[in-house]
Amino acid sequence: MIPESFIQELLNRVDIVDVIDKSVPLKKAGANYSACCPFHNEKSPSFTVSPTKQFYHCFGCGAHGTSIGFVMEYQGLSFVDAIHDLAKMVGMTVPQEVRDNDKPAPKVVVGLQDALQEAANFYKAELKKSPRAIEYLKARGLSGQVAAKFQVGYAPAGWQNLQSVFPHYDNEALTVAGLVVENEQGRRYDRFRDRIMFPIHDQKGQVIGFGGRVINPEDTPKYYNSPETPLFQKGHELYGLFLARRAIRDAGRALVVEGYMDVVALAQYGIEYAVAALGTATTPYHITKLMRQADEIVFCFDGDNAGRTAAWRAAMNALPALTDGLKLSFLFLPKEHDPDSYVREFGKEKFEAEIKSAMPLSQYILQHLSENNALQSQEDRVRFLNEAEPIMQQINAPRSAMYLRKKVAELALLSPEEMQALLKLPNLNKAPVQAKPKLTRTTVSLQKRFGLMLLMHPSLALQEDLRLLDERDDADVLLRQVIEICLMYPHSKPAVLLRELERKIDTSILQELQRELTLLDDTLDQAQEVVGARQQLQAVHTQRQGASLLARISEKPLSALTADEIALLKSVGSKPQPK
């Protein structure tokens, strides 16, 4: 483990402008730097880098983060690799926390993230010990380099191999993480046994689950995934996306395939922009994630019945997320092939030629609807319209919807006007909703304004500030967390302070804080702003104390009031009621 103190020192020492400018040329824009966002396609720059705050923010796609986040996102590195890369840039040596075997472990209960990473390390080590598993991967044409890139491992046969990794095998975290199964008799055993293991990573490169593939073709099921857990939801994640992001942006397209081996095999042949759904149909969440990376998505499915069923599900799930700027295509391989076998037999050039000639979504929809319909009789055309209507209702992209409607009307031997009159379709001619300007501002509360100024100048935080806060007020609770971090790290940059806050507050609140910091006017006299905000907080605190005291003494009999309490009641113009 890399000590947190080192990560903070690294963020304080590295300059995010230098880090980003090496990959994305930046231009001076006032106090900040700007460029066209490297994470989505745009013609005018909305990507801002702040040298004072040491983070980047895109007002177009919402991408944001520190130097570490940029290196991870842009270069497709894991968190640890990003730390090493940045440390090398500024001449620092990355230390490792070493546990003293003579001292008891600092914690017995392992966390979900730690458990999954420990399991991934175990599976990788076991692969090196298994000639059978290595021979299987070699037979599939995988090199050691590609297997290492995807952190492929092997779960050996046997019921409780993970007990050698986790001495507390009865730890509940192991079952919650999906590594261990407990049967009705209370017996616990490893979920994955005698399988090639494919770690599934989140957008930070952290292991959140596994996919296991059988070696013995007689074993079932062929693919076995981690169950749904607090870290892993199948309908939201795509296998290989973390490693493929850079290649997707470079190619301008994402390729969606069915299996883990397809993704890894394609990468072996230089097609590194492939991802796979995780044992479930492609969902709108998947489409939205991929749309952030590229404007073209190609679905590649096997030519058998199962592949065609999966393709149609993917097409239908994509409809609500469709935009006029997105190109969706479908590639069907011969029945005897999947992407893995096809690229091994015919190579990269042939496979990419097939990708470029993939069938557009609209053509695929029309072909599917007319596949078993001769469209010769009135009844045929009525059935065709009935099946096309719910599909057309889901498409919100005006131009895509208009052209599909025109084609459907032609095949049904109707004019577009006649079809519109017959079917309940959304009106495409309504005035478009005006897009909100990118730099929208919301009212910033006193507490948030004070917190933002302290994040810029943490050394101005005072211990006395904590006494001005009310634990029952959410805004005060957030400000307390900011003040406490500023008191702990009075000489740190905003990026370091935000990293500390990340452990304490919700992601949505953190993103809001970072956005407000990005919009903060650097020309303000921020030290004076801190003084002014503190005075206002003191006034609010005094008012709260007075109101609280007034509420208490108003409940007392008149005869029980002190002279000071009577004076307070008179000062606010209140007359106590005798009891």
mmCIF file of C-alpha atoms in Angstrom, residues 142-456:
data_model
loop_
_atom_site.group_PDB
_atom_site.id
_atom_site.type_symbol
_atom_site.label_atom_id
_atom_site.label_comp_id
_atom_site.label_asym_id
_atom_site.label_seq_id
_atom_site.Cartn_x
_atom_site.Cartn_y
_atom_site.Cartn_z
ATOM 1 C CA LEU A 142 -2.745 -14.960 -25.815
ATOM 2 C CA SER A 143 0.709 -13.649 -25.009
ATOM 3 C CA GLY A 144 1.965 -13.201 -21.471
ATOM 4 C CA GLN A 145 2.098 -9.450 -22.090
ATOM 5 C CA VAL A 146 -1.612 -9.175 -22.899
ATOM 6 C CA ALA A 147 -2.564 -11.511 -20.045
ATOM 7 C CA ALA A 148 -0.576 -9.278 -17.675
ATOM 8 C CA LYS A 149 -2.182 -6.108 -19.077
ATOM 9 C CA PHE A 150 -5.652 -7.446 -18.305
ATOM 10 C CA GLN A 151 -4.419 -8.966 -15.005
ATOM 11 C CA VAL A 152 -5.710 -12.396 -16.021
ATOM 12 C CA GLY A 153 -5.459 -15.017 -13.285
ATOM 13 C CA TYR A 154 -6.498 -18.533 -12.386
ATOM 14 C CA ALA A 155 -8.731 -19.800 -9.581
ATOM 15 C CA PRO A 156 -7.416 -23.289 -8.791
ATOM 16 C CA ALA A 157 -9.634 -26.299 -8.246
ATOM 17 C CA GLY A 158 -10.577 -26.937 -4.632
ATOM 18 C CA TRP A 159 -13.172 -25.621 -2.233
ATOM 19 C CA GLN A 160 -11.374 -23.189 0.090
ATOM 20 C CA ASN A 161 -8.205 -21.941 -1.596
ATOM 21 C CA LEU A 162 -8.902 -18.348 -0.544
ATOM 22 C CA GLN A 163 -8.482 -19.403 3.072
ATOM 23 C CA SER A 164 -4.728 -19.147 2.474
ATOM 24 C CA VAL A 165 -5.239 -15.468 1.576
ATOM 25 C CA PHE A 166 -7.853 -14.591 4.191
ATOM 26 C CA PRO A 167 -7.154 -16.255 7.571
ATOM 27 C CA HIS A 168 -10.547 -14.942 8.720
ATOM 28 C CA TYR A 169 -12.380 -16.955 6.060
ATOM 29 C CA ASP A 170 -15.674 -16.419 7.886
ATOM 30 C CA ASN A 171 -15.397 -12.648 7.318
ATOM 31 C CA GLU A 172 -18.746 -11.358 6.029
ATOM 32 C CA ALA A 173 -16.945 -9.077 3.549
ATOM 33 C CA LEU A 174 -15.897 -12.136 1.540
ATOM 34 C CA THR A 175 -19.509 -13.154 0.929
ATOM 35 C CA VAL A 176 -20.669 -9.579 0.283
ATOM 36 C CA ALA A 177 -17.842 -9.159 -2.261
ATOM 37 C CA GLY A 178 -18.978 -12.363 -3.995
ATOM 38 C CA LEU A 179 -15.747 -14.269 -3.386
ATOM 39 C CA VAL A 180 -17.179 -16.845 -0.988
ATOM 40 C CA VAL A 181 -20.523 -18.677 -1.022
ATOM 41 C CA GLU A 182 -22.315 -20.016 2.047
ATOM 42 C CA ASN A 183 -24.759 -22.902 1.547
ATOM 43 C CA GLU A 184 -27.891 -23.702 3.550
ATOM 44 C CA GLN A 185 -25.887 -25.830 5.983
ATOM 45 C CA GLY A 186 -23.602 -22.875 6.739
ATOM 46 C CA ARG A 187 -20.606 -24.362 4.910
ATOM 47 C CA ARG A 188 -18.470 -21.769 3.118
ATOM 48 C CA TYR A 189 -16.523 -22.320 -0.089
ATOM 49 C CA ASP A 190 -14.873 -20.328 -2.892
ATOM 50 C CA ARG A 191 -17.249 -19.098 -5.590
ATOM 51 C CA PHE A 192 -14.661 -19.437 -8.369
ATOM 52 C CA ARG A 193 -12.916 -22.801 -8.832
ATOM 53 C CA ASP A 194 -10.820 -24.083 -11.748
ATOM 54 C CA ARG A 195 -11.507 -21.057 -13.922
ATOM 55 C CA ILE A 196 -9.513 -18.479 -15.850
ATOM 56 C CA MET A 197 -10.176 -15.238 -13.942
ATOM 57 C CA PHE A 198 -10.781 -11.829 -15.508
ATOM 58 C CA PRO A 199 -10.827 -8.936 -13.009
ATOM 59 C CA ILE A 200 -13.474 -6.286 -13.684
ATOM 60 C CA HIS A 201 -12.356 -2.711 -12.987
ATOM 61 C CA ASP A 202 -14.239 0.486 -12.256
ATOM 62 C CA GLN A 203 -13.383 3.861 -13.775
ATOM 63 C CA LYS A 204 -10.535 4.286 -11.256
ATOM 64 C CA GLY A 205 -8.957 0.973 -12.184
ATOM 65 C CA GLN A 206 -9.982 -0.686 -8.927
ATOM 66 C CA VAL A 207 -11.149 -4.310 -8.953
ATOM 67 C CA ILE A 208 -14.912 -4.479 -8.323
ATOM 68 C CA GLY A 209 -15.679 -8.027 -9.459
ATOM 69 C CA PHE A 210 -14.603 -11.020 -11.532
ATOM 70 C CA GLY A 211 -15.578 -13.062 -14.520
ATOM 71 C CA GLY A 212 -14.508 -16.689 -14.564
ATOM 72 C CA ARG A 213 -14.250 -18.833 -17.714
ATOM 73 C CA VAL A 214 -14.073 -22.608 -17.663
ATOM 74 C CA ILE A 215 -11.028 -24.447 -18.957
ATOM 75 C CA ASN A 216 -12.777 -27.779 -19.272
ATOM 76 C CA PRO A 217 -15.388 -27.345 -22.063
ATOM 77 C CA GLU A 218 -17.673 -29.842 -20.317
ATOM 78 C CA ASP A 219 -18.009 -27.627 -17.244
ATOM 79 C CA THR A 220 -20.919 -25.222 -16.967
ATOM 80 C CA PRO A 221 -21.684 -22.410 -17.029
ATOM 81 C CA LYS A 222 -19.088 -21.327 -19.593
ATOM 82 C CA TYR A 223 -18.856 -17.835 -18.034
ATOM 83 C CA TYR A 224 -19.555 -17.160 -14.364
ATOM 84 C CA ASN A 225 -19.636 -13.599 -13.015
ATOM 85 C CA SER A 226 -19.493 -12.045 -9.570
ATOM 86 C CA PRO A 227 -22.963 -11.389 -8.147
ATOM 87 C CA GLU A 228 -24.380 -7.899 -7.689
ATOM 88 C CA THR A 229 -22.577 -6.200 -4.798
ATOM 89 C CA PRO A 230 -22.354 -2.668 -3.349
ATOM 90 C CA LEU A 231 -19.364 -2.137 -5.688
ATOM 91 C CA PHE A 232 -20.548 -4.023 -8.764
ATOM 92 C CA GLN A 233 -23.778 -3.660 -10.749
ATOM 93 C CA LYS A 234 -23.728 -5.637 -13.998
ATOM 94 C CA GLY A 235 -26.052 -3.277 -15.826
ATOM 95 C CA HIS A 236 -23.701 -0.339 -15.210
ATOM 96 C CA GLU A 237 -20.250 -1.796 -15.902
ATOM 97 C CA LEU A 238 -18.441 -2.855 -19.086
ATOM 98 C CA TYR A 239 -15.526 -5.270 -19.054
ATOM 99 C CA GLY A 240 -12.339 -3.713 -20.410
ATOM 100 C CA LEU A 241 -13.583 -0.102 -20.487
ATOM 101 C CA PHE A 242 -10.960 1.160 -18.063
ATOM 102 C CA LEU A 243 -8.123 -0.146 -20.255
ATOM 103 C CA ALA A 244 -9.853 0.699 -23.553
ATOM 104 C CA ARG A 245 -10.663 4.375 -22.938
ATOM 105 C CA ARG A 246 -7.569 5.789 -24.627
ATOM 106 C CA ALA A 247 -7.895 3.470 -27.635
ATOM 107 C CA ILE A 248 -11.615 4.292 -27.955
ATOM 108 C CA ARG A 249 -10.870 8.014 -28.084
ATOM 109 C CA ASP A 250 -8.037 7.493 -30.585
ATOM 110 C CA ALA A 251 -10.138 5.276 -32.876
ATOM 111 C CA GLY A 252 -13.267 7.400 -32.479
ATOM 112 C CA ARG A 253 -15.318 4.258 -31.892
ATOM 113 C CA ALA A 254 -16.135 1.621 -29.288
ATOM 114 C CA LEU A 255 -16.662 -2.022 -30.180
ATOM 115 C CA VAL A 256 -19.080 -3.970 -27.958
ATOM 116 C CA VAL A 257 -18.615 -7.752 -27.970
ATOM 117 C CA GLU A 258 -20.100 -10.580 -25.938
ATOM 118 C CA GLY A 259 -17.271 -12.197 -23.953
ATOM 119 C CA TYR A 260 -14.131 -11.482 -21.955
ATOM 120 C CA MET A 261 -11.994 -13.637 -24.244
ATOM 121 C CA ASP A 262 -13.211 -11.616 -27.224
ATOM 122 C CA VAL A 263 -11.979 -8.382 -25.606
ATOM 123 C CA VAL A 264 -8.595 -9.833 -24.649
ATOM 124 C CA ALA A 265 -8.070 -11.628 -27.984
ATOM 125 C CA LEU A 266 -8.892 -8.491 -29.982
ATOM 126 C CA ALA A 267 -6.422 -6.508 -27.870
ATOM 127 C CA GLN A 268 -3.808 -9.179 -28.681
ATOM 128 C CA TYR A 269 -4.269 -8.303 -32.359
ATOM 129 C CA GLY A 270 -4.136 -4.537 -31.834
ATOM 130 C CA ILE A 271 -7.880 -3.865 -31.641
ATOM 131 C CA GLU A 272 -7.847 -2.313 -28.186
ATOM 132 C CA TYR A 273 -11.138 -0.402 -28.272
ATOM 133 C CA ALA A 274 -13.360 -3.411 -27.480
ATOM 134 C CA VAL A 275 -15.499 -3.847 -24.342
ATOM 135 C CA ALA A 276 -18.006 -6.488 -23.236
ATOM 136 C CA ALA A 277 -21.274 -6.489 -21.326
ATOM 137 C CA LEU A 278 -21.100 -8.521 -18.130
ATOM 138 C CA GLY A 279 -23.491 -11.413 -18.506
ATOM 139 C CA THR A 280 -26.429 -9.134 -19.204
ATOM 140 C CA ALA A 281 -27.976 -7.326 -22.145
ATOM 141 C CA THR A 282 -26.458 -3.999 -23.132
ATOM 142 C CA THR A 283 -28.311 -1.331 -21.134
ATOM 143 C CA PRO A 284 -28.932 2.424 -21.604
ATOM 144 C CA TYR A 285 -26.323 2.955 -18.857
ATOM 145 C CA HIS A 286 -23.751 1.160 -21.004
ATOM 146 C CA ILE A 287 -24.682 3.239 -24.051
ATOM 147 C CA THR A 288 -24.444 6.494 -22.083
ATOM 148 C CA LYS A 289 -21.016 5.513 -20.713
ATOM 149 C CA LEU A 290 -19.705 4.749 -24.182
ATOM 150 C CA MET A 291 -21.197 7.930 -25.656
ATOM 151 C CA ARG A 292 -18.924 9.907 -23.329
ATOM 152 C CA GLN A 293 -15.938 8.247 -25.000
ATOM 153 C CA ALA A 294 -16.851 8.169 -28.716
ATOM 154 C CA ASP A 295 -19.534 9.123 -31.263
ATOM 155 C CA GLU A 296 -19.578 5.674 -32.882
ATOM 156 C CA ILE A 297 -20.539 2.390 -31.221
ATOM 157 C CA VAL A 298 -20.369 -0.901 -33.121
ATOM 158 C CA PHE A 299 -22.022 -3.995 -31.679
ATOM 159 C CA CYS A 300 -20.362 -7.221 -32.789
ATOM 160 C CA PHE A 301 -22.300 -10.421 -32.108
ATOM 161 C CA ASP A 302 -22.027 -14.043 -33.077
ATOM 162 C CA GLY A 303 -24.128 -14.993 -36.082
ATOM 163 C CA ASP A 304 -26.073 -17.695 -34.195
ATOM 164 C CA ASN A 305 -29.560 -17.292 -32.727
ATOM 165 C CA ALA A 306 -28.244 -16.278 -29.299
ATOM 166 C CA GLY A 307 -26.084 -13.572 -30.857
ATOM 167 C CA ARG A 308 -28.961 -12.212 -32.927
ATOM 168 C CA THR A 309 -31.218 -12.145 -29.856
ATOM 169 C CA ALA A 310 -28.550 -10.234 -27.902
ATOM 170 C CA ALA A 311 -28.124 -7.784 -30.801
ATOM 171 C CA TRP A 312 -31.842 -6.975 -30.944
ATOM 172 C CA ARG A 313 -31.943 -6.410 -27.173
ATOM 173 C CA ALA A 314 -28.964 -4.075 -27.465
ATOM 174 C CA ALA A 315 -30.649 -2.136 -30.277
ATOM 175 C CA MET A 316 -33.885 -1.715 -28.313
ATOM 176 C CA ASN A 317 -32.065 -0.684 -25.134
ATOM 177 C CA ALA A 318 -30.071 1.892 -27.079
ATOM 178 C CA LEU A 319 -33.120 3.714 -28.469
ATOM 179 C CA PRO A 320 -33.831 6.034 -25.482
ATOM 180 C CA ALA A 321 -30.160 7.123 -25.359
ATOM 181 C CA LEU A 322 -29.879 7.723 -29.119
ATOM 182 C CA THR A 323 -28.787 11.183 -30.285
ATOM 183 C CA ASP A 324 -28.410 12.577 -33.792
ATOM 184 C CA GLY A 325 -24.643 12.806 -33.303
ATOM 185 C CA LEU A 326 -24.275 9.120 -32.371
ATOM 186 C CA LYS A 327 -23.657 6.397 -34.950
ATOM 187 C CA LEU A 328 -24.772 2.911 -33.920
ATOM 188 C CA SER A 329 -23.913 -0.077 -36.123
ATOM 189 C CA PHE A 330 -24.269 -3.867 -35.950
ATOM 190 C CA LEU A 331 -21.778 -6.432 -37.199
ATOM 191 C CA PHE A 332 -22.774 -10.083 -37.490
ATOM 192 C CA LEU A 333 -19.988 -12.601 -37.953
ATOM 193 C CA PRO A 334 -20.458 -15.978 -39.705
ATOM 194 C CA LYS A 335 -22.211 -18.559 -37.515
ATOM 195 C CA GLU A 336 -19.029 -20.550 -36.986
ATOM 196 C CA HIS A 337 -17.118 -17.532 -35.658
ATOM 197 C CA ASP A 338 -16.948 -15.220 -32.677
ATOM 198 C CA PRO A 339 -14.635 -12.149 -32.583
ATOM 199 C CA ASP A 340 -11.900 -14.204 -30.918
ATOM 200 C CA SER A 341 -11.809 -16.927 -33.590
ATOM 201 C CA TYR A 342 -12.407 -14.495 -36.474
ATOM 202 C CA VAL A 343 -9.497 -12.182 -35.680
ATOM 203 C CA ARG A 344 -7.183 -15.156 -35.126
ATOM 204 C CA GLU A 345 -8.078 -16.636 -38.513
ATOM 205 C CA PHE A 346 -8.304 -13.487 -40.635
ATOM 206 C CA GLY A 347 -6.301 -10.854 -38.721
ATOM 207 C CA LYS A 348 -6.815 -7.234 -37.699
ATOM 208 C CA GLU A 349 -7.097 -5.677 -41.167
ATOM 209 C CA LYS A 350 -9.913 -7.974 -42.291
ATOM 210 C CA PHE A 351 -11.750 -7.603 -38.998
ATOM 211 C CA GLU A 352 -11.599 -3.797 -39.096
ATOM 212 C CA ALA A 353 -12.813 -3.861 -42.703
ATOM 213 C CA GLU A 354 -15.869 -5.751 -41.441
ATOM 214 C CA ILE A 355 -16.354 -3.158 -38.692
ATOM 215 C CA LYS A 356 -16.380 -0.319 -41.224
ATOM 216 C CA SER A 357 -19.086 -2.055 -43.258
ATOM 217 C CA ALA A 358 -21.285 -2.802 -40.219
ATOM 218 C CA MET A 359 -25.040 -2.306 -40.635
ATOM 219 C CA PRO A 360 -26.422 1.053 -39.366
ATOM 220 C CA LEU A 361 -29.075 0.911 -36.647
ATOM 221 C CA SER A 362 -31.960 2.110 -38.850
ATOM 222 C CA GLN A 363 -31.152 -0.470 -41.524
ATOM 223 C CA TYR A 364 -30.898 -3.194 -38.885
ATOM 224 C CA ILE A 365 -34.283 -2.273 -37.390
ATOM 225 C CA LEU A 366 -36.005 -2.350 -40.800
ATOM 226 C CA GLN A 367 -34.307 -5.608 -41.751
ATOM 227 C CA HIS A 368 -35.310 -7.244 -38.472
ATOM 228 C CA LEU A 369 -38.954 -6.126 -38.754
ATOM 229 C CA SER A 370 -39.283 -7.305 -42.357
ATOM 230 C CA GLU A 371 -37.224 -10.500 -41.958
ATOM 231 C CA ASN A 372 -40.291 -12.735 -41.580
ATOM 232 C CA ASN A 373 -42.775 -10.395 -43.199
ATOM 233 C CA ALA A 374 -43.234 -10.390 -46.984
ATOM 234 C CA LEU A 375 -45.081 -7.024 -46.813
ATOM 235 C CA GLN A 376 -47.277 -8.209 -49.671
ATOM 236 C CA SER A 377 -50.737 -7.998 -48.147
ATOM 237 C CA GLN A 378 -52.585 -5.335 -46.196
ATOM 238 C CA GLU A 379 -52.381 -7.584 -43.141
ATOM 239 C CA ASP A 380 -48.595 -7.861 -43.530
ATOM 240 C CA ARG A 381 -48.201 -4.106 -43.614
ATOM 241 C CA VAL A 382 -50.534 -3.599 -40.617
ATOM 242 C CA ARG A 383 -48.442 -6.068 -38.602
ATOM 243 C CA PHE A 384 -45.284 -4.264 -39.727
ATOM 244 C CA LEU A 385 -46.685 -0.909 -38.559
ATOM 245 C CA ASN A 386 -47.804 -2.368 -35.235
ATOM 246 C CA GLU A 387 -44.300 -3.700 -34.564
ATOM 247 C CA ALA A 388 -42.580 -0.517 -35.726
ATOM 248 C CA GLU A 389 -44.762 1.892 -33.724
ATOM 249 C CA PRO A 390 -43.318 1.245 -30.203
ATOM 250 C CA ILE A 391 -39.788 1.411 -31.639
ATOM 251 C CA MET A 392 -40.377 4.786 -33.280
ATOM 252 C CA GLN A 393 -41.974 6.110 -30.079
ATOM 253 C CA GLN A 394 -38.725 5.568 -28.138
ATOM 254 C CA ILE A 395 -36.458 7.567 -30.475
ATOM 255 C CA ASN A 396 -36.107 11.134 -29.249
ATOM 256 C CA ALA A 397 -33.363 12.199 -31.702
ATOM 257 C CA PRO A 398 -35.344 14.315 -34.243
ATOM 258 C CA ARG A 399 -33.350 13.630 -37.420
ATOM 259 C CA SER A 400 -32.864 9.923 -36.749
ATOM 260 C CA ALA A 401 -36.547 9.580 -35.924
ATOM 261 C CA MET A 402 -37.620 11.456 -39.081
ATOM 262 C CA TYR A 403 -35.588 9.301 -41.477
ATOM 263 C CA LEU A 404 -36.699 6.058 -39.833
ATOM 264 C CA ARG A 405 -40.348 7.151 -40.034
ATOM 265 C CA LYS A 406 -39.934 7.972 -43.717
ATOM 266 C CA LYS A 407 -38.547 4.484 -44.440
ATOM 267 C CA VAL A 408 -41.264 2.769 -42.393
ATOM 268 C CA ALA A 409 -43.942 4.731 -44.248
ATOM 269 C CA GLU A 410 -42.457 3.749 -47.622
ATOM 270 C CA LEU A 411 -42.459 0.043 -46.741
ATOM 271 C CA ALA A 412 -46.033 0.312 -45.462
ATOM 272 C CA LEU A 413 -47.098 2.108 -48.683
ATOM 273 C CA LEU A 414 -48.192 5.195 -46.748
ATOM 274 C CA SER A 415 -47.216 8.839 -46.872
ATOM 275 C CA PRO A 416 -45.460 10.165 -43.743
ATOM 276 C CA GLU A 417 -48.546 12.312 -43.046
ATOM 277 C CA GLU A 418 -50.877 9.288 -43.257
ATOM 278 C CA MET A 419 -48.663 7.289 -40.946
ATOM 279 C CA GLN A 420 -48.430 10.184 -38.472
ATOM 280 C CA ALA A 421 -52.236 10.373 -38.434
ATOM 281 C CA LEU A 422 -52.544 6.617 -37.844
ATOM 282 C CA LEU A 423 -49.911 6.167 -35.167
ATOM 283 C CA LYS A 424 -49.314 7.849 -31.816
ATOM 284 C CA LEU A 425 -45.869 9.264 -32.483
ATOM 285 C CA PRO A 426 -44.185 12.216 -30.728
ATOM 286 C CA ASN A 427 -44.276 15.520 -32.617
ATOM 287 C CA LEU A 428 -40.829 16.196 -34.061
ATOM 288 C CA ASN A 429 -41.689 19.762 -35.058
ATOM 289 C CA LYS A 430 -42.098 21.144 -31.542
ATOM 290 C CA ALA A 431 -39.721 23.925 -30.584
ATOM 291 C CA PRO A 432 -36.490 22.522 -29.129
ATOM 292 C CA VAL A 433 -35.795 23.117 -25.478
ATOM 293 C CA GLN A 434 -33.222 25.865 -25.124
ATOM 294 C CA ALA A 435 -29.987 24.481 -23.755
ATOM 295 C CA LYS A 436 -28.804 26.000 -20.528
ATOM 296 C CA PRO A 437 -25.569 27.962 -20.726
ATOM 297 C CA LYS A 438 -22.554 25.956 -19.628
ATOM 298 C CA LEU A 439 -21.520 28.303 -16.840
ATOM 299 C CA THR A 440 -24.745 28.294 -14.853
ATOM 300 C CA ARG A 441 -24.402 29.523 -11.270
ATOM 301 C CA THR A 442 -26.508 28.605 -8.305
ATOM 302 C CA THR A 443 -26.859 30.584 -5.114
ATOM 303 C CA VAL A 444 -23.974 29.750 -2.799
ATOM 304 C CA SER A 445 -24.814 29.620 0.889
ATOM 305 C CA LEU A 446 -22.778 31.514 3.462
ATOM 306 C CA GLN A 447 -21.350 28.251 4.806
ATOM 307 C CA LYS A 448 -20.338 27.031 1.359
ATOM 308 C CA ARG A 449 -18.773 30.387 0.431
ATOM 309 C CA PHE A 450 -16.740 30.333 3.645
ATOM 310 C CA GLY A 451 -15.711 26.726 2.957
ATOM 311 C CA LEU A 452 -14.653 27.510 -0.622
ATOM 312 C CA MET A 453 -12.452 30.378 0.542
ATOM 313 C CA LEU A 454 -10.844 28.173 3.190
ATOM 314 C CA LEU A 455 -10.129 25.468 0.602
ATOM 315 C CA MET A 456 -8.211 28.106 -1.336
#
